Amino acid sequence: MNKENYPTGAEHGEYWQPELETMPREQLEQLQVKKLKKTIEIALKSDLYGKRLGELGLTPDDFNSVSDIRKIPFTTKADLRDHYPFGLVGGNMDDAVRIHSSSGTTGHPTVVAYSQHDLDSWANMVARDMYMVGCRNTDFFQNSSGYGMFTGGLGFQYGAERLGATTIPAAAGNSKRQIMFIKDFGTTCLHAIPSYAIRLAEVFQDEGIDPRSTKLRTLFIGAEPHTDEQRRRIERLLGVKAYNSFGMTEMNGPGVAFECKYQDGMHIWEDNYIVEIVDPDTLEPVPDGQIGEMVLTTLDRDMMPILRYRTRDLTRIITGECPCGRTHRRIDRIKGRTDDMFIIKGVNVFPMQIEKILVQYPGLGSNYLITLSTEDDNDIMTVEVELDSMDTDIYPELQKMTKDIQRALKDEILLTPRVKLVKKGSLPVSEGKAVRVKDLREGRG
């Protein structure tokens, strides 16, 4: 990547792209409408939107204000699964240069195809995020996120390279090696999920190393829910400023929204997205400041645009101007979700994924419970499942089954949970919809 073709930021003071980041609201909305028309034009060439918008007789000419977006039906995760893998692609697949997918649910994962333009746009957004909190091309950036189909690794990698920083693609895990790199390479910026950042602080302590003796000063956190209290604790433990971020595979990955230095909400880049907050029951817009479900539309993807995507994430628009001078609106940290999905260690997990594995084992009952807890600042997932026909006293068989289930669950959800086989009738039974998940983590119960 030739970073000389993009902003270096050296001459731009506080802003990576000053004209875009401080654009007056009226002009910003005009830019959104212009980009929306182009997005509709591309989307009409896809299987899903060609049929859906075609049946409504919608063309780019029908969109002359941001509010006109309400003419478009919502898109859901089910739509992406039903049109797997490329039914939302409106560009030419010959121009696709990368494919990412979500960590998945049962059945097909969520797949996004990217053109070179899409990757450049995404990398520029991440560079904008990093620059906003003080990172420059003189920084050393270390990424402790997983690489591969997961967007967190490559998303930050390409953004840091666009910024011009020296990148250290350390990938996930191996904390002692992470610390060695931080010390030996002079890492100044680190990307980590919150629970791993706390784990890293513990290993620093175990190794007898004060994180403040290193050059580490900036931490990017996201991918899993966390409270502001947890963020402040991470800052104290590591001696850094930790900035919250929001992203999701369907919208590119990391970089969709990011905190500025004031750490008061995440600026969502409205030159690349239209954001709506709706009542999850009525699907009508809610006033700014009120919590609702976030709905996003891409504006700068020419391979696979997505229109009015129901993220299932609950948040609100933070009202008022930000002291940083950026005019792009801010969203609050994610408050929860409208579906059954939960996030642990940065991985999206659905109860149905667990159930799909459990039903494969004869001798198990149909009642199970997933408990999420925190032990020594680490998130723990425990799966309890009732036995049906097996004798709980046959210890060797139960031990083997427990290990087999644990291994199968790890293959399915990419995490290793604790598994407990319990007596029939020992788990609570709900009158209505079964309660499958009990989240005991701080601030999320």
Short mmCIF file of N, CA and C in Angstrom, two decimals, residues 132-221:
data_model
loop_
_atom_site.label_atom_id
_atom_site.label_comp_id
_atom_site.label_asym_id
_atom_site.label_seq_id
_atom_site.Cartn_x
_atom_site.Cartn_y
_atom_site.Cartn_z
N MET A 132 -7.40 10.46 15.48
CA MET A 132 -8.27 11.27 16.33
C MET A 132 -7.84 11.24 17.79
N VAL A 133 -7.26 10.10 18.23
CA VAL A 133 -6.88 9.99 19.65
C VAL A 133 -5.38 10.18 19.85
N GLY A 134 -4.72 10.71 18.82
CA GLY A 134 -3.33 11.11 19.00
C GLY A 134 -2.27 10.23 18.40
N CYS A 135 -2.66 9.14 17.73
CA CYS A 135 -1.66 8.28 17.10
C CYS A 135 -1.16 8.92 15.81
N ARG A 136 0.13 8.74 15.55
CA ARG A 136 0.74 9.35 14.37
C ARG A 136 1.60 8.32 13.64
N ASN A 137 2.20 8.74 12.52
CA ASN A 137 3.01 7.80 11.75
C ASN A 137 4.33 7.46 12.44
N THR A 138 4.59 8.11 13.55
CA THR A 138 5.80 7.79 14.33
C THR A 138 5.54 6.72 15.39
N ASP A 139 4.27 6.31 15.53
CA ASP A 139 3.90 5.34 16.56
C ASP A 139 4.20 3.91 16.14
N PHE A 140 4.32 3.04 17.16
CA PHE A 140 4.44 1.60 16.96
C PHE A 140 3.12 0.98 17.44
N PHE A 141 2.39 0.37 16.52
CA PHE A 141 1.07 -0.17 16.82
C PHE A 141 1.12 -1.70 16.89
N GLN A 142 0.64 -2.25 18.01
CA GLN A 142 0.61 -3.70 18.20
C GLN A 142 -0.83 -4.18 18.23
N ASN A 143 -1.12 -5.22 17.46
CA ASN A 143 -2.48 -5.74 17.35
C ASN A 143 -2.56 -7.11 18.00
N SER A 144 -3.32 -7.21 19.12
CA SER A 144 -3.47 -8.50 19.79
C SER A 144 -4.80 -9.15 19.43
N SER A 145 -5.36 -8.75 18.30
CA SER A 145 -6.63 -9.32 17.84
C SER A 145 -6.35 -10.45 16.85
N GLY A 146 -7.30 -11.38 16.75
CA GLY A 146 -7.14 -12.48 15.82
C GLY A 146 -7.21 -12.04 14.37
N TYR A 147 -6.42 -12.67 13.54
CA TYR A 147 -6.45 -12.40 12.10
C TYR A 147 -7.26 -13.51 11.41
N GLY A 148 -7.50 -13.34 10.14
CA GLY A 148 -8.29 -14.35 9.42
C GLY A 148 -9.62 -13.79 8.99
N MET A 149 -10.68 -14.62 9.06
CA MET A 149 -12.01 -14.18 8.63
C MET A 149 -12.58 -13.12 9.56
N PHE A 150 -12.14 -13.13 10.82
CA PHE A 150 -12.54 -12.12 11.78
C PHE A 150 -11.98 -10.77 11.34
N THR A 151 -12.81 -9.70 11.38
CA THR A 151 -12.39 -8.41 10.82
C THR A 151 -11.48 -7.60 11.74
N GLY A 152 -11.44 -7.95 13.03
CA GLY A 152 -10.70 -7.13 13.98
C GLY A 152 -9.21 -7.06 13.71
N GLY A 153 -8.64 -8.15 13.22
CA GLY A 153 -7.20 -8.18 12.97
C GLY A 153 -6.80 -7.34 11.78
N LEU A 154 -7.29 -7.73 10.61
CA LEU A 154 -6.90 -7.05 9.37
C LEU A 154 -7.45 -5.63 9.31
N GLY A 155 -8.63 -5.40 9.93
CA GLY A 155 -9.19 -4.05 9.93
C GLY A 155 -8.26 -3.04 10.57
N PHE A 156 -7.77 -3.36 11.75
CA PHE A 156 -6.83 -2.46 12.43
C PHE A 156 -5.46 -2.47 11.76
N GLN A 157 -5.07 -3.63 11.23
CA GLN A 157 -3.76 -3.73 10.57
C GLN A 157 -3.66 -2.75 9.40
N TYR A 158 -4.66 -2.78 8.53
CA TYR A 158 -4.61 -1.92 7.34
C TYR A 158 -4.81 -0.46 7.72
N GLY A 159 -5.62 -0.20 8.77
CA GLY A 159 -5.80 1.17 9.22
C GLY A 159 -4.51 1.76 9.76
N ALA A 160 -3.78 0.96 10.56
CA ALA A 160 -2.52 1.43 11.12
C ALA A 160 -1.49 1.66 10.02
N GLU A 161 -1.50 0.79 9.01
CA GLU A 161 -0.57 0.98 7.89
C GLU A 161 -0.93 2.23 7.10
N ARG A 162 -2.25 2.48 6.94
CA ARG A 162 -2.67 3.71 6.25
C ARG A 162 -2.20 4.93 7.02
N LEU A 163 -2.27 4.86 8.34
CA LEU A 163 -1.79 5.95 9.18
C LEU A 163 -0.29 6.16 8.99
N GLY A 164 0.41 5.08 8.66
CA GLY A 164 1.86 5.15 8.52
C GLY A 164 2.61 4.67 9.73
N ALA A 165 1.88 4.13 10.72
CA ALA A 165 2.53 3.62 11.92
C ALA A 165 3.31 2.35 11.61
N THR A 166 4.28 2.05 12.44
CA THR A 166 4.97 0.76 12.35
C THR A 166 4.09 -0.28 13.01
N THR A 167 3.72 -1.34 12.28
CA THR A 167 2.75 -2.30 12.79
C THR A 167 3.41 -3.58 13.29
N ILE A 168 2.84 -4.12 14.36
CA ILE A 168 3.31 -5.37 14.97
C ILE A 168 2.10 -6.30 15.03
N PRO A 169 1.92 -7.17 14.03
CA PRO A 169 0.74 -8.05 13.98
C PRO A 169 0.90 -9.26 14.90
N ALA A 170 0.88 -9.00 16.21
CA ALA A 170 1.16 -10.05 17.19
C ALA A 170 0.08 -11.12 17.24
N ALA A 171 -1.15 -10.77 16.83
CA ALA A 171 -2.30 -11.68 16.87
C ALA A 171 -2.68 -12.01 18.31
N ALA A 172 -3.63 -12.92 18.48
CA ALA A 172 -4.22 -13.13 19.80
C ALA A 172 -3.36 -14.06 20.66
N GLY A 173 -3.47 -13.84 21.99
CA GLY A 173 -2.87 -14.76 22.94
C GLY A 173 -1.38 -14.60 23.17
N ASN A 174 -0.79 -15.57 23.90
CA ASN A 174 0.64 -15.60 24.23
C ASN A 174 1.05 -14.29 24.90
N SER A 175 0.54 -14.08 26.10
CA SER A 175 0.71 -12.80 26.78
C SER A 175 2.17 -12.44 27.06
N LYS A 176 2.97 -13.44 27.40
CA LYS A 176 4.38 -13.13 27.66
C LYS A 176 5.07 -12.61 26.41
N ARG A 177 4.71 -13.18 25.27
CA ARG A 177 5.29 -12.70 24.02
C ARG A 177 4.77 -11.29 23.71
N GLN A 178 3.49 -11.05 23.98
CA GLN A 178 2.94 -9.71 23.77
C GLN A 178 3.73 -8.68 24.57
N ILE A 179 4.02 -9.02 25.82
CA ILE A 179 4.75 -8.09 26.68
C ILE A 179 6.19 -7.92 26.20
N MET A 180 6.79 -9.00 25.74
CA MET A 180 8.14 -8.90 25.20
C MET A 180 8.18 -7.93 24.02
N PHE A 181 7.19 -8.04 23.12
CA PHE A 181 7.12 -7.14 21.98
C PHE A 181 6.92 -5.68 22.43
N ILE A 182 6.02 -5.50 23.41
CA ILE A 182 5.76 -4.15 23.90
C ILE A 182 7.06 -3.52 24.41
N LYS A 183 7.84 -4.31 25.15
CA LYS A 183 9.11 -3.80 25.70
C LYS A 183 10.17 -3.61 24.62
N ASP A 184 10.40 -4.66 23.84
CA ASP A 184 11.54 -4.65 22.92
C ASP A 184 11.33 -3.76 21.70
N PHE A 185 10.09 -3.68 21.22
CA PHE A 185 9.82 -2.89 20.02
C PHE A 185 9.42 -1.46 20.34
N GLY A 186 9.13 -1.19 21.60
CA GLY A 186 8.71 0.16 21.97
C GLY A 186 7.28 0.46 21.54
N THR A 187 6.40 -0.53 21.72
CA THR A 187 4.99 -0.36 21.33
C THR A 187 4.38 0.83 22.07
N THR A 188 3.71 1.70 21.32
CA THR A 188 3.05 2.86 21.92
C THR A 188 1.52 2.74 21.89
N CYS A 189 0.98 1.97 20.93
CA CYS A 189 -0.47 1.81 20.78
C CYS A 189 -0.80 0.33 20.69
N LEU A 190 -1.87 -0.09 21.36
CA LEU A 190 -2.24 -1.50 21.39
C LEU A 190 -3.74 -1.65 21.16
N HIS A 191 -4.11 -2.66 20.39
CA HIS A 191 -5.52 -3.01 20.20
C HIS A 191 -5.78 -4.32 20.92
N ALA A 192 -6.79 -4.32 21.83
CA ALA A 192 -7.10 -5.53 22.59
C ALA A 192 -8.55 -5.47 23.04
N ILE A 193 -9.19 -6.64 23.19
CA ILE A 193 -10.52 -6.65 23.77
C ILE A 193 -10.37 -6.38 25.28
N PRO A 194 -11.38 -5.81 25.93
CA PRO A 194 -11.23 -5.39 27.33
C PRO A 194 -10.79 -6.50 28.27
N SER A 195 -11.38 -7.69 28.16
CA SER A 195 -11.02 -8.77 29.09
C SER A 195 -9.56 -9.17 28.91
N TYR A 196 -9.06 -9.11 27.66
CA TYR A 196 -7.66 -9.48 27.45
C TYR A 196 -6.73 -8.38 27.95
N ALA A 197 -7.16 -7.14 27.88
CA ALA A 197 -6.33 -6.05 28.40
C ALA A 197 -6.10 -6.23 29.90
N ILE A 198 -7.14 -6.67 30.62
CA ILE A 198 -6.98 -6.92 32.05
C ILE A 198 -6.06 -8.12 32.28
N ARG A 199 -6.22 -9.14 31.45
CA ARG A 199 -5.35 -10.31 31.56
C ARG A 199 -3.89 -9.91 31.34
N LEU A 200 -3.67 -9.04 30.38
CA LEU A 200 -2.31 -8.58 30.08
C LEU A 200 -1.72 -7.84 31.29
N ALA A 201 -2.56 -7.05 31.95
CA ALA A 201 -2.09 -6.34 33.14
C ALA A 201 -1.68 -7.32 34.24
N GLU A 202 -2.41 -8.43 34.36
CA GLU A 202 -2.07 -9.45 35.35
C GLU A 202 -0.72 -10.08 35.03
N VAL A 203 -0.47 -10.35 33.75
CA VAL A 203 0.80 -10.98 33.36
C VAL A 203 1.95 -10.00 33.56
N PHE A 204 1.72 -8.72 33.28
CA PHE A 204 2.73 -7.70 33.60
C PHE A 204 3.13 -7.81 35.07
N GLN A 205 2.12 -7.92 35.93
CA GLN A 205 2.38 -8.00 37.37
C GLN A 205 3.11 -9.29 37.72
N ASP A 206 2.66 -10.42 37.12
CA ASP A 206 3.32 -11.70 37.38
C ASP A 206 4.79 -11.68 36.97
N GLU A 207 5.08 -10.95 35.90
CA GLU A 207 6.45 -10.88 35.40
C GLU A 207 7.28 -9.83 36.13
N GLY A 208 6.64 -9.11 37.04
CA GLY A 208 7.36 -8.08 37.80
C GLY A 208 7.71 -6.87 36.97
N ILE A 209 6.89 -6.58 35.97
CA ILE A 209 7.14 -5.45 35.08
C ILE A 209 6.04 -4.41 35.26
N ASP A 210 6.44 -3.17 35.46
CA ASP A 210 5.48 -2.08 35.56
C ASP A 210 5.15 -1.60 34.14
N PRO A 211 3.87 -1.69 33.70
CA PRO A 211 3.54 -1.24 32.35
C PRO A 211 3.94 0.20 32.08
N ARG A 212 4.00 1.00 33.13
CA ARG A 212 4.37 2.41 32.96
C ARG A 212 5.85 2.58 32.61
N SER A 213 6.62 1.50 32.80
CA SER A 213 8.04 1.57 32.42
C SER A 213 8.22 1.37 30.92
N THR A 214 7.13 0.99 30.22
CA THR A 214 7.19 0.82 28.77
C THR A 214 6.71 2.12 28.10
N LYS A 215 6.69 2.11 26.77
CA LYS A 215 6.24 3.29 26.02
C LYS A 215 4.76 3.23 25.69
N LEU A 216 4.08 2.20 26.16
CA LEU A 216 2.66 2.03 25.86
C LEU A 216 1.85 3.17 26.48
N ARG A 217 1.03 3.83 25.66
CA ARG A 217 0.25 4.97 26.17
C ARG A 217 -1.19 4.99 25.66
N THR A 218 -1.48 4.27 24.58
CA THR A 218 -2.82 4.32 23.98
C THR A 218 -3.34 2.91 23.75
N LEU A 219 -4.58 2.67 24.16
CA LEU A 219 -5.20 1.36 23.99
C LEU A 219 -6.54 1.52 23.28
N PHE A 220 -6.77 0.69 22.27
CA PHE A 220 -8.05 0.65 21.58
C PHE A 220 -8.80 -0.59 22.05
N ILE A 221 -10.01 -0.40 22.60
CA ILE A 221 -10.77 -1.54 23.10
C ILE A 221 -12.14 -1.57 22.44
#
